[in-house]
XYZ file of C-alpha atoms in Angstrom:
532
model
C -15.214 21.837 26.010
C -17.821 21.586 23.217
C -17.093 23.635 20.067
C -18.724 27.055 19.926
C -20.867 28.285 17.059
C -18.091 30.731 16.130
C -15.460 27.980 15.954
C -17.690 25.992 13.575
C -18.365 28.854 11.165
C -17.382 28.326 7.507
C -14.478 30.822 7.825
C -13.196 29.827 11.290
C -9.975 28.172 9.996
C -8.915 31.439 8.334
C -8.498 32.947 11.816
C -5.504 30.629 12.289
C -2.412 32.438 10.898
C -0.604 29.372 9.550
C -3.690 27.993 7.835
C -4.412 31.422 6.374
C -0.860 31.723 4.994
C -0.918 28.281 3.402
C -4.454 28.783 2.133
C -3.223 31.848 0.235
C -0.401 29.703 -1.143
C -2.921 27.076 -2.221
C -5.002 29.777 -3.897
C -1.991 31.011 -5.854
C -1.097 27.453 -6.860
C -4.636 26.793 -8.069
C -4.747 30.075 -9.987
C -1.605 28.908 -11.789
C -3.198 25.539 -12.507
C -6.326 27.064 -14.045
C -4.358 29.609 -16.024
C -2.282 26.788 -17.462
C -5.309 24.587 -18.222
C -7.220 27.385 -19.935
C -4.224 28.513 -21.987
C -3.366 24.944 -23.007
C -6.959 24.052 -23.944
C -7.472 27.236 -25.934
C -4.111 26.907 -27.680
C -4.985 23.360 -28.697
C -8.176 24.633 -30.369
C -5.982 27.003 -32.378
C -3.621 24.179 -33.361
C -6.328 21.644 -34.303
C -10.133 21.383 -34.362
C -10.342 17.626 -33.670
C -12.300 17.012 -30.411
C -10.028 14.153 -29.348
C -6.926 16.415 -29.312
C -8.774 19.067 -27.283
C -10.049 16.481 -24.794
C -6.553 14.974 -24.446
C -5.342 18.242 -22.898
C -7.477 17.363 -19.874
C -6.130 13.816 -19.945
C -2.503 15.008 -20.100
C -2.964 17.307 -17.115
C -4.655 14.711 -14.910
C -3.049 11.400 -15.908
C 0.222 12.062 -13.953
C -1.732 12.236 -10.709
C -3.168 8.811 -11.476
C 0.230 7.357 -12.359
C 2.386 9.066 -9.711
C -0.061 9.815 -6.907
C 0.791 6.857 -4.666
C 4.602 7.274 -4.872
C 4.118 10.967 -4.152
C 1.919 10.203 -1.153
C 4.459 7.698 0.165
C 7.201 10.323 -0.077
C 5.013 12.944 1.620
C 4.385 10.584 4.567
C 8.127 10.013 5.010
C 9.850 13.289 4.051
C 9.718 16.813 5.460
C 6.342 17.966 4.144
C 7.341 21.623 4.037
C 10.376 21.018 1.831
C 8.469 18.597 -0.351
C 5.684 21.146 -0.869
C 8.305 23.753 -1.754
C 9.889 21.493 -4.394
C 6.524 20.949 -6.097
C 6.094 24.683 -6.633
C 9.597 25.024 -8.080
C 8.872 22.154 -10.485
C 5.717 23.867 -11.786
C 7.640 27.131 -12.225
C 10.330 25.436 -14.323
C 7.797 23.699 -16.590
C 5.818 26.919 -17.090
C 9.003 28.800 -18.011
C 9.924 26.118 -20.557
C 6.448 26.108 -22.105
C 6.435 29.899 -22.365
C 9.822 29.895 -24.097
C 8.741 27.283 -26.661
C 5.618 29.270 -27.539
C 7.628 32.485 -27.865
C 9.926 30.651 -30.286
C 6.936 29.515 -32.356
C 7.777 25.813 -32.353
C 4.772 24.528 -30.367
C 2.870 21.534 -31.806
C -0.083 19.496 -30.476
C 2.129 16.567 -29.296
C 4.641 18.947 -27.672
C 1.828 20.853 -25.949
C 0.472 17.579 -24.548
C 3.952 16.508 -23.387
C 4.555 19.738 -21.457
C 1.025 19.690 -20.065
C 1.837 16.181 -18.803
C 5.056 17.514 -17.217
C 3.042 20.225 -15.458
C 0.688 17.494 -14.249
C 3.646 15.782 -12.574
C 3.962 18.858 -10.361
C 0.273 18.540 -9.467
C 0.770 14.845 -8.705
C 3.501 15.742 -6.211
C 1.666 18.719 -4.701
C -1.843 17.497 -3.923
C -1.088 14.598 -1.530
C 1.292 16.641 0.609
C -1.090 19.588 0.941
C -4.000 17.254 1.746
C -1.894 15.720 4.526
C -0.841 19.123 5.865
C -4.340 20.556 6.359
C -5.460 18.335 9.291
C -2.361 19.287 11.296
C -3.210 23.000 10.920
C -6.769 23.013 12.314
C -8.712 21.304 15.144
C -10.659 18.218 14.071
C -13.973 20.056 14.527
C -12.857 22.646 11.965
C -11.647 20.128 9.384
C -14.878 20.148 7.300
C -14.732 23.957 7.150
C -11.022 23.882 6.244
C -11.670 21.420 3.412
C -14.578 23.536 2.211
C -12.286 26.586 2.188
C -9.849 24.600 0.086
C -12.747 24.053 -2.283
C -13.370 27.800 -2.235
C -9.712 28.301 -3.116
C -10.045 25.884 -6.014
C -13.167 27.573 -7.310
C -12.037 31.146 -6.693
C -9.030 30.222 -8.778
C -11.467 28.779 -11.341
C -12.729 32.366 -11.686
C -9.486 34.299 -11.272
C -7.306 31.980 -13.352
C -9.501 31.895 -16.473
C -10.211 35.643 -16.251
C -6.504 36.481 -16.118
C -5.676 33.856 -18.737
C -8.464 35.006 -21.037
C -7.393 38.646 -20.771
C -3.749 37.767 -21.471
C -4.625 35.439 -24.366
C -6.787 38.123 -25.969
C -4.288 40.951 -25.465
C -0.839 39.361 -25.598
C -0.997 35.617 -26.298
C -0.767 32.295 -24.472
C 2.985 32.527 -23.906
C 2.451 35.357 -21.418
C -0.024 33.228 -19.474
C 2.611 30.567 -18.870
C 5.226 33.180 -17.999
C 2.909 34.690 -15.348
C 2.246 31.147 -14.132
C 5.977 30.701 -13.536
C 6.237 33.956 -11.577
C 3.239 33.158 -9.363
C 4.588 29.667 -8.675
C 7.858 31.198 -7.516
C 5.896 33.578 -5.266
C 4.059 30.634 -3.710
C 7.396 28.913 -3.108
C 8.652 31.991 -1.234
C 5.577 31.928 1.046
C 6.061 28.217 1.776
C 9.703 28.840 2.693
C 8.542 31.226 5.474
C 6.427 28.529 7.159
C 7.936 27.645 10.552
C 7.362 23.909 10.694
C 9.473 21.478 12.680
C 9.925 18.133 10.971
C 10.079 15.224 13.419
C 11.847 12.257 11.815
C 10.548 8.818 12.720
C 12.999 7.192 15.180
C 12.653 3.985 13.160
C 13.815 5.797 10.045
C 12.055 6.200 6.713
C 10.052 3.413 5.199
C 11.326 2.060 1.927
C 9.336 3.541 -0.952
C 7.993 0.194 -2.137
C 6.939 -0.805 1.383
C 5.333 2.575 2.041
C 3.322 2.320 -1.188
C 2.203 -1.224 -0.361
C 1.108 -0.263 3.149
C -0.796 2.782 1.879
C -2.629 0.691 -0.691
C -3.382 -2.001 1.900
C -4.806 0.528 4.334
C -7.301 1.813 1.789
C -8.158 -1.587 0.320
C -8.974 -2.987 3.794
C -11.365 -0.146 4.699
C -15.043 -0.407 3.710
C -15.492 3.333 4.327
C -12.586 4.380 2.111
C -13.519 1.998 -0.705
C -17.040 3.421 -0.702
C -15.676 6.968 -0.963
C -13.349 6.010 -3.815
C -16.147 4.327 -5.749
C -18.359 7.408 -5.530
C -15.642 9.931 -6.347
C -14.618 7.844 -9.376
C -18.176 7.698 -10.666
C -18.731 11.411 -10.178
C -15.551 12.625 -11.859
C -15.577 10.042 -14.657
C -18.893 11.464 -15.843
C -18.686 15.124 -14.779
C -15.323 15.551 -16.534
C -17.195 15.397 -19.857
C -18.341 18.945 -19.182
C -14.838 20.251 -18.489
C -13.153 18.293 -21.273
C -15.588 19.541 -23.915
C -16.184 23.024 -22.511
C -13.908 24.786 -24.994
C -15.913 23.263 -27.863
C -19.217 24.073 -26.128
C -18.062 27.690 -25.770
C -17.270 27.872 -29.476
C -20.724 26.454 -30.272
C -22.556 29.151 -28.317
C -23.803 32.103 -30.358
C -20.888 34.527 -30.629
C -18.671 32.149 -28.617
C -14.977 32.981 -28.259
C -12.260 32.933 -25.599
C -14.239 35.334 -23.394
C -17.240 32.965 -23.495
C -15.027 30.101 -22.380
C -13.738 32.246 -19.525
C -17.261 33.313 -18.535
C -18.472 29.712 -18.336
C -15.538 28.678 -16.153
C -16.065 31.703 -13.920
C -19.759 30.869 -13.583
C -18.911 27.361 -12.432
C -16.449 28.717 -9.881
C -18.992 31.245 -8.613
C -21.562 28.477 -8.127
C -19.090 26.445 -6.085
C -18.162 29.406 -3.882
C -21.817 30.303 -3.280
C -22.663 26.712 -2.330
C -19.884 26.604 0.281
C -21.908 28.786 2.659
C -24.687 26.172 2.702
C -22.531 23.069 3.176
C -22.646 22.979 7.027
C -26.449 23.134 6.936
C -26.644 20.485 4.180
C -24.347 18.123 6.112
C -26.620 18.387 9.144
C -29.756 17.747 7.088
C -28.703 14.904 4.792
C -26.672 11.741 5.144
C -23.437 11.441 3.185
C -25.006 9.237 0.531
C -28.093 11.430 0.258
C -26.004 14.555 -0.242
C -23.749 12.893 -2.817
C -26.723 11.604 -4.813
C -28.315 15.063 -4.846
C -25.014 16.540 -6.014
C -24.828 13.993 -8.825
C -28.408 14.779 -9.848
C -27.711 18.518 -9.953
C -24.538 17.895 -11.983
C -26.499 15.753 -14.461
C -29.096 18.504 -14.853
C -26.382 21.098 -15.513
C -24.726 18.873 -18.123
C -28.040 18.186 -19.844
C -28.737 21.917 -20.030
C -25.308 22.572 -21.550
C -25.918 19.819 -24.110
C -29.215 21.363 -25.237
C -28.447 25.096 -25.281
C -26.551 27.402 -27.617
C -27.245 30.629 -25.736
C -25.086 32.134 -23.030
C -28.143 33.063 -20.940
C -28.884 29.386 -20.315
C -25.260 28.232 -20.226
C -24.182 30.588 -17.427
C -26.852 29.443 -14.883
C -26.218 25.828 -15.884
C -22.508 26.184 -15.162
C -23.335 27.957 -11.875
C -25.407 24.937 -10.792
C -22.680 22.612 -12.014
C -20.199 24.377 -9.742
C -22.558 24.023 -6.776
C -22.917 20.307 -7.523
C -19.150 19.902 -7.820
C -18.285 21.460 -4.449
C -21.145 19.674 -2.670
C -20.123 16.230 -3.883
C -16.350 16.700 -3.728
C -16.372 18.297 -0.259
C -18.714 15.677 1.201
C -16.499 12.836 0.006
C -13.270 14.648 0.897
C -14.417 15.126 4.498
C -15.437 11.477 4.651
C -12.050 10.165 3.533
C -10.061 12.593 5.722
C -12.019 11.439 8.760
C -11.217 7.846 7.869
C -7.418 8.287 7.698
C -4.932 8.430 10.611
C -2.074 10.886 10.225
C 0.653 8.283 9.632
C -0.902 7.218 6.320
C -2.846 10.366 5.449
C -0.781 11.504 2.453
C -0.885 8.025 0.931
C -4.620 7.735 1.487
C -5.263 11.158 -0.014
C -2.967 10.365 -2.939
C -5.106 7.316 -3.737
C -8.178 9.549 -3.474
C -6.588 11.987 -5.937
C -5.594 9.063 -8.156
C -9.238 8.027 -8.307
C -10.255 11.573 -9.237
C -7.571 12.075 -11.851
C -7.744 8.561 -13.241
C -11.487 8.977 -13.667
C -11.029 12.452 -15.158
C -8.322 11.304 -17.574
C -10.244 8.222 -18.694
C -13.536 10.086 -18.842
C -12.090 12.956 -20.870
C -10.667 10.535 -23.440
C -13.884 8.489 -23.627
C -16.313 11.399 -23.876
C -14.008 13.155 -26.346
C -13.967 10.055 -28.540
C -17.749 9.655 -28.298
C -18.088 13.319 -29.298
C -15.843 12.621 -32.304
C -18.019 9.663 -33.340
C -21.335 11.445 -32.703
C -21.478 15.047 -31.486
C -20.598 17.093 -28.419
C -24.227 17.378 -27.158
C -24.828 13.618 -27.539
C -21.641 12.765 -25.625
C -22.564 15.177 -22.839
C -26.104 13.823 -22.601
C -24.913 10.212 -22.296
C -22.454 11.214 -19.558
C -25.188 13.045 -17.615
C -27.633 10.122 -17.588
C -25.110 7.360 -16.925
C -23.458 9.332 -14.118
C -26.688 9.714 -12.166
C -27.710 6.069 -12.673
C -24.322 4.733 -11.561
C -24.276 6.920 -8.424
C -27.702 5.607 -7.415
C -26.456 2.044 -7.935
C -23.333 2.748 -5.846
C -25.475 3.971 -2.938
C -27.500 0.781 -3.151
C -24.513 -1.558 -3.491
C -22.196 0.021 -0.881
C -24.335 2.097 1.499
C -22.656 4.290 4.096
C -22.622 2.500 7.453
C -22.762 5.867 9.235
C -20.060 4.863 11.745
C -16.622 6.427 12.122
C -13.722 4.672 13.843
C -11.937 6.602 16.573
C -8.498 7.128 15.005
C -6.972 8.903 18.001
C -3.400 7.547 18.432
C -2.995 5.274 21.453
C 0.479 4.170 22.514
C -0.584 1.580 25.093
C 1.015 -1.538 23.614
C 4.711 -1.645 24.563
C 6.999 -2.478 21.649
C 9.163 -5.566 22.216
C 12.763 -4.898 23.215
C 15.375 -7.524 22.396
C 19.144 -7.697 22.340
C 20.581 -7.684 18.843
C 17.416 -7.323 16.710
C 17.599 -9.211 13.393
C 19.139 -7.180 10.590
C 17.132 -8.924 7.902
C 14.435 -11.498 7.340
C 10.683 -11.463 7.706
C 9.188 -11.687 11.183
C 6.405 -14.138 11.990
C 4.231 -13.356 15.011
C 1.867 -15.969 16.466
C -0.829 -15.175 19.036
C -2.598 -18.097 20.712
C -6.227 -17.735 21.888
C -8.194 -20.249 23.986
C -11.894 -19.824 23.276
C -15.095 -21.468 24.474
C -15.950 -23.959 21.652
C -19.560 -22.796 21.820
C -18.406 -19.308 20.815
C -15.801 -20.415 18.271
C -17.888 -19.405 15.256
C -18.472 -15.937 16.713
C -14.756 -15.516 17.422
C -13.823 -16.736 13.944
C -16.147 -14.183 12.330
C -14.617 -11.346 14.341
C -11.068 -12.386 13.462
C -11.656 -13.093 9.771
C -13.340 -9.743 9.229
C -12.274 -6.982 11.589
C -9.150 -8.690 12.944
C -7.690 -9.456 9.515
C -8.432 -5.984 8.123
C -6.876 -4.283 11.152
C -3.588 -6.200 10.876
C -3.298 -5.610 7.131
C -4.137 -1.906 7.487
C -1.214 -1.564 9.888
C 1.158 -2.947 7.279
C 1.380 -6.713 7.886
C 2.633 -8.602 4.839
C 0.186 -11.457 5.385
C -2.312 -12.733 7.938
C -3.759 -16.156 8.722
C -5.978 -17.724 11.371
C -5.260 -21.341 12.342
C -7.788 -23.582 14.149
C -6.511 -26.568 16.120
C -8.076 -29.784 14.832
C -7.728 -31.627 18.132
C -8.461 -28.754 20.508
C -11.512 -26.978 19.039
C -11.198 -23.959 21.310
C -7.613 -23.174 20.324
C -6.950 -20.567 17.629
C -3.578 -19.210 16.476
C -3.342 -15.854 14.726
C -0.313 -15.682 12.372
C 1.021 -12.295 11.242
C 4.024 -11.859 8.948
C 5.874 -8.526 8.812
C 8.382 -7.577 6.136
C 11.155 -6.910 8.682
C 11.769 -6.329 12.379
C 11.631 -2.570 11.841
C 8.301 -2.876 10.029
C 7.043 -5.005 12.917
C 7.934 -2.211 15.357
C 6.178 0.378 13.173
C 2.857 -1.324 13.829
C 3.064 -0.365 17.501
C 3.179 3.331 16.511
C 0.032 2.976 14.410
C -2.373 1.822 17.117
C -5.557 3.891 17.488
C -8.433 3.959 19.950
C -10.430 1.810 17.514
C -7.655 -0.805 17.568
C -7.677 -0.836 21.374
C -11.438 -1.405 21.341
C -10.990 -4.269 18.870
C -8.254 -5.790 21.062
C -10.625 -5.704 24.052
C -13.325 -7.505 22.026
C -10.821 -10.228 21.096
C -9.680 -10.643 24.710
C -13.299 -11.007 25.838
C -13.281 -14.421 24.104
C -9.984 -15.598 25.661
C -10.346 -18.085 28.535
C -6.705 -18.607 29.513
C -5.326 -17.738 32.937
C -3.066 -15.098 31.410
C -3.157 -13.037 28.236
C -2.853 -14.782 24.849
C 0.643 -16.196 24.340
C 2.720 -14.257 21.782
C 5.752 -15.641 19.956
C 8.006 -13.832 17.493
C 10.276 -15.672 15.053
C 12.576 -14.661 12.212
C 11.794 -16.565 9.013
C 15.219 -17.868 8.010
C 14.032 -19.381 4.724
C 10.942 -20.332 2.779
C 10.724 -23.465 0.624
C 7.936 -24.009 -1.882
C 7.096 -27.377 -3.407
C 7.469 -27.841 -7.145
């Protein structure tokens, strides 16, 4: 049955009770994040006026996601996602309580503030991959773009609510109360998560080892042209756009009559722009290609940053931040939908953790760079350089790695029976060889298919290595060699087959001329000897 207009509306996922409950949880978590960021950034301006220290607050909050994102994603793909999500909220609550206590005691310093901001970022590093992996299991695939857009609404509504609450508390009571409220809201979110009725289904093969899970997640992304293109664009966008966020507290102080309320107003304006733009995203996705929409978002972001660099009046700054918010949600949502559609569920948390690593690594590095450039020159000059270079690099990315416009069918297909043997090997790598007999006249065509799509498919599924051997004496004979880390890891590959893999298998078999299917052999590698 084709999706109805009502099921494709921007708010359709909110009609699903579980999604609605967890969306509220996500909103509360994001409100806490923005409250913490605003309070930390504003407190740093009261502790020191050096731009590099203020910019490092952004770095401290985002760097943990870059450093710990992949391990967190690997854990989220192997553990009970509900319990893992719950633990992340408890972590944030503990850190916020500690930070509040230290401020109440009057012993806060710039290095200590950065250290605790980093600790809070660890909670974000654990939380984002698991929530990103949860969303697709809550909504039908046709509603996934709307669900991701609503997550963007949550982020940007919190960008309004969080700074408003934080600004009011800072002005009336002090930053310590902001962090204390953060702790209470985080505990409330944890209570909501605990009420979620989710059944965890352990993998019958057991959990992957953490190191193996991280390697497989990285391999999956690195062997996908689509995912690498998304990561390149999201890195470019956030590396440059983070200049605006990292220097916003100083921009607010530079505006005529600027104070904490001005800072809050600018953040709220950006959030309002993002929320307003969400209503137009379905129409924009139908009208423009992915690359066209991303480039327009980057251009709008550059214009907003240029306006902020040139103005010192709130009447220009507020519309500029509004447009910046619209650019942010347009670009981030377009790329988020693209990467979610390119990930199967078994590796989704790891793939999304790498996506978040790209965002946070770019944000952390960008904040430090643009903060240092502002220290050497001035805040407006740093912002202007970031605006121009961001737009130019996005245009170059579209030219260098254009979107192919094709999506693989990642529907799980369990049509390949897993091998059953008596007494499977307890240890040792497993070498699999598959022998193909091909018409010599089509050997070059077969080789191209195997070296490109065949190799990438095997490595995405977790193979440790892959080779293609060509018989010197029999020019139509090819042997595909796949090495798995263990027998269990070999069996895992059978659970990861998708419709796209089945189609690729059929294309390979179309070249095979033997009377039966290609001959498959499996051997345990007892030892490996290297010369020298």
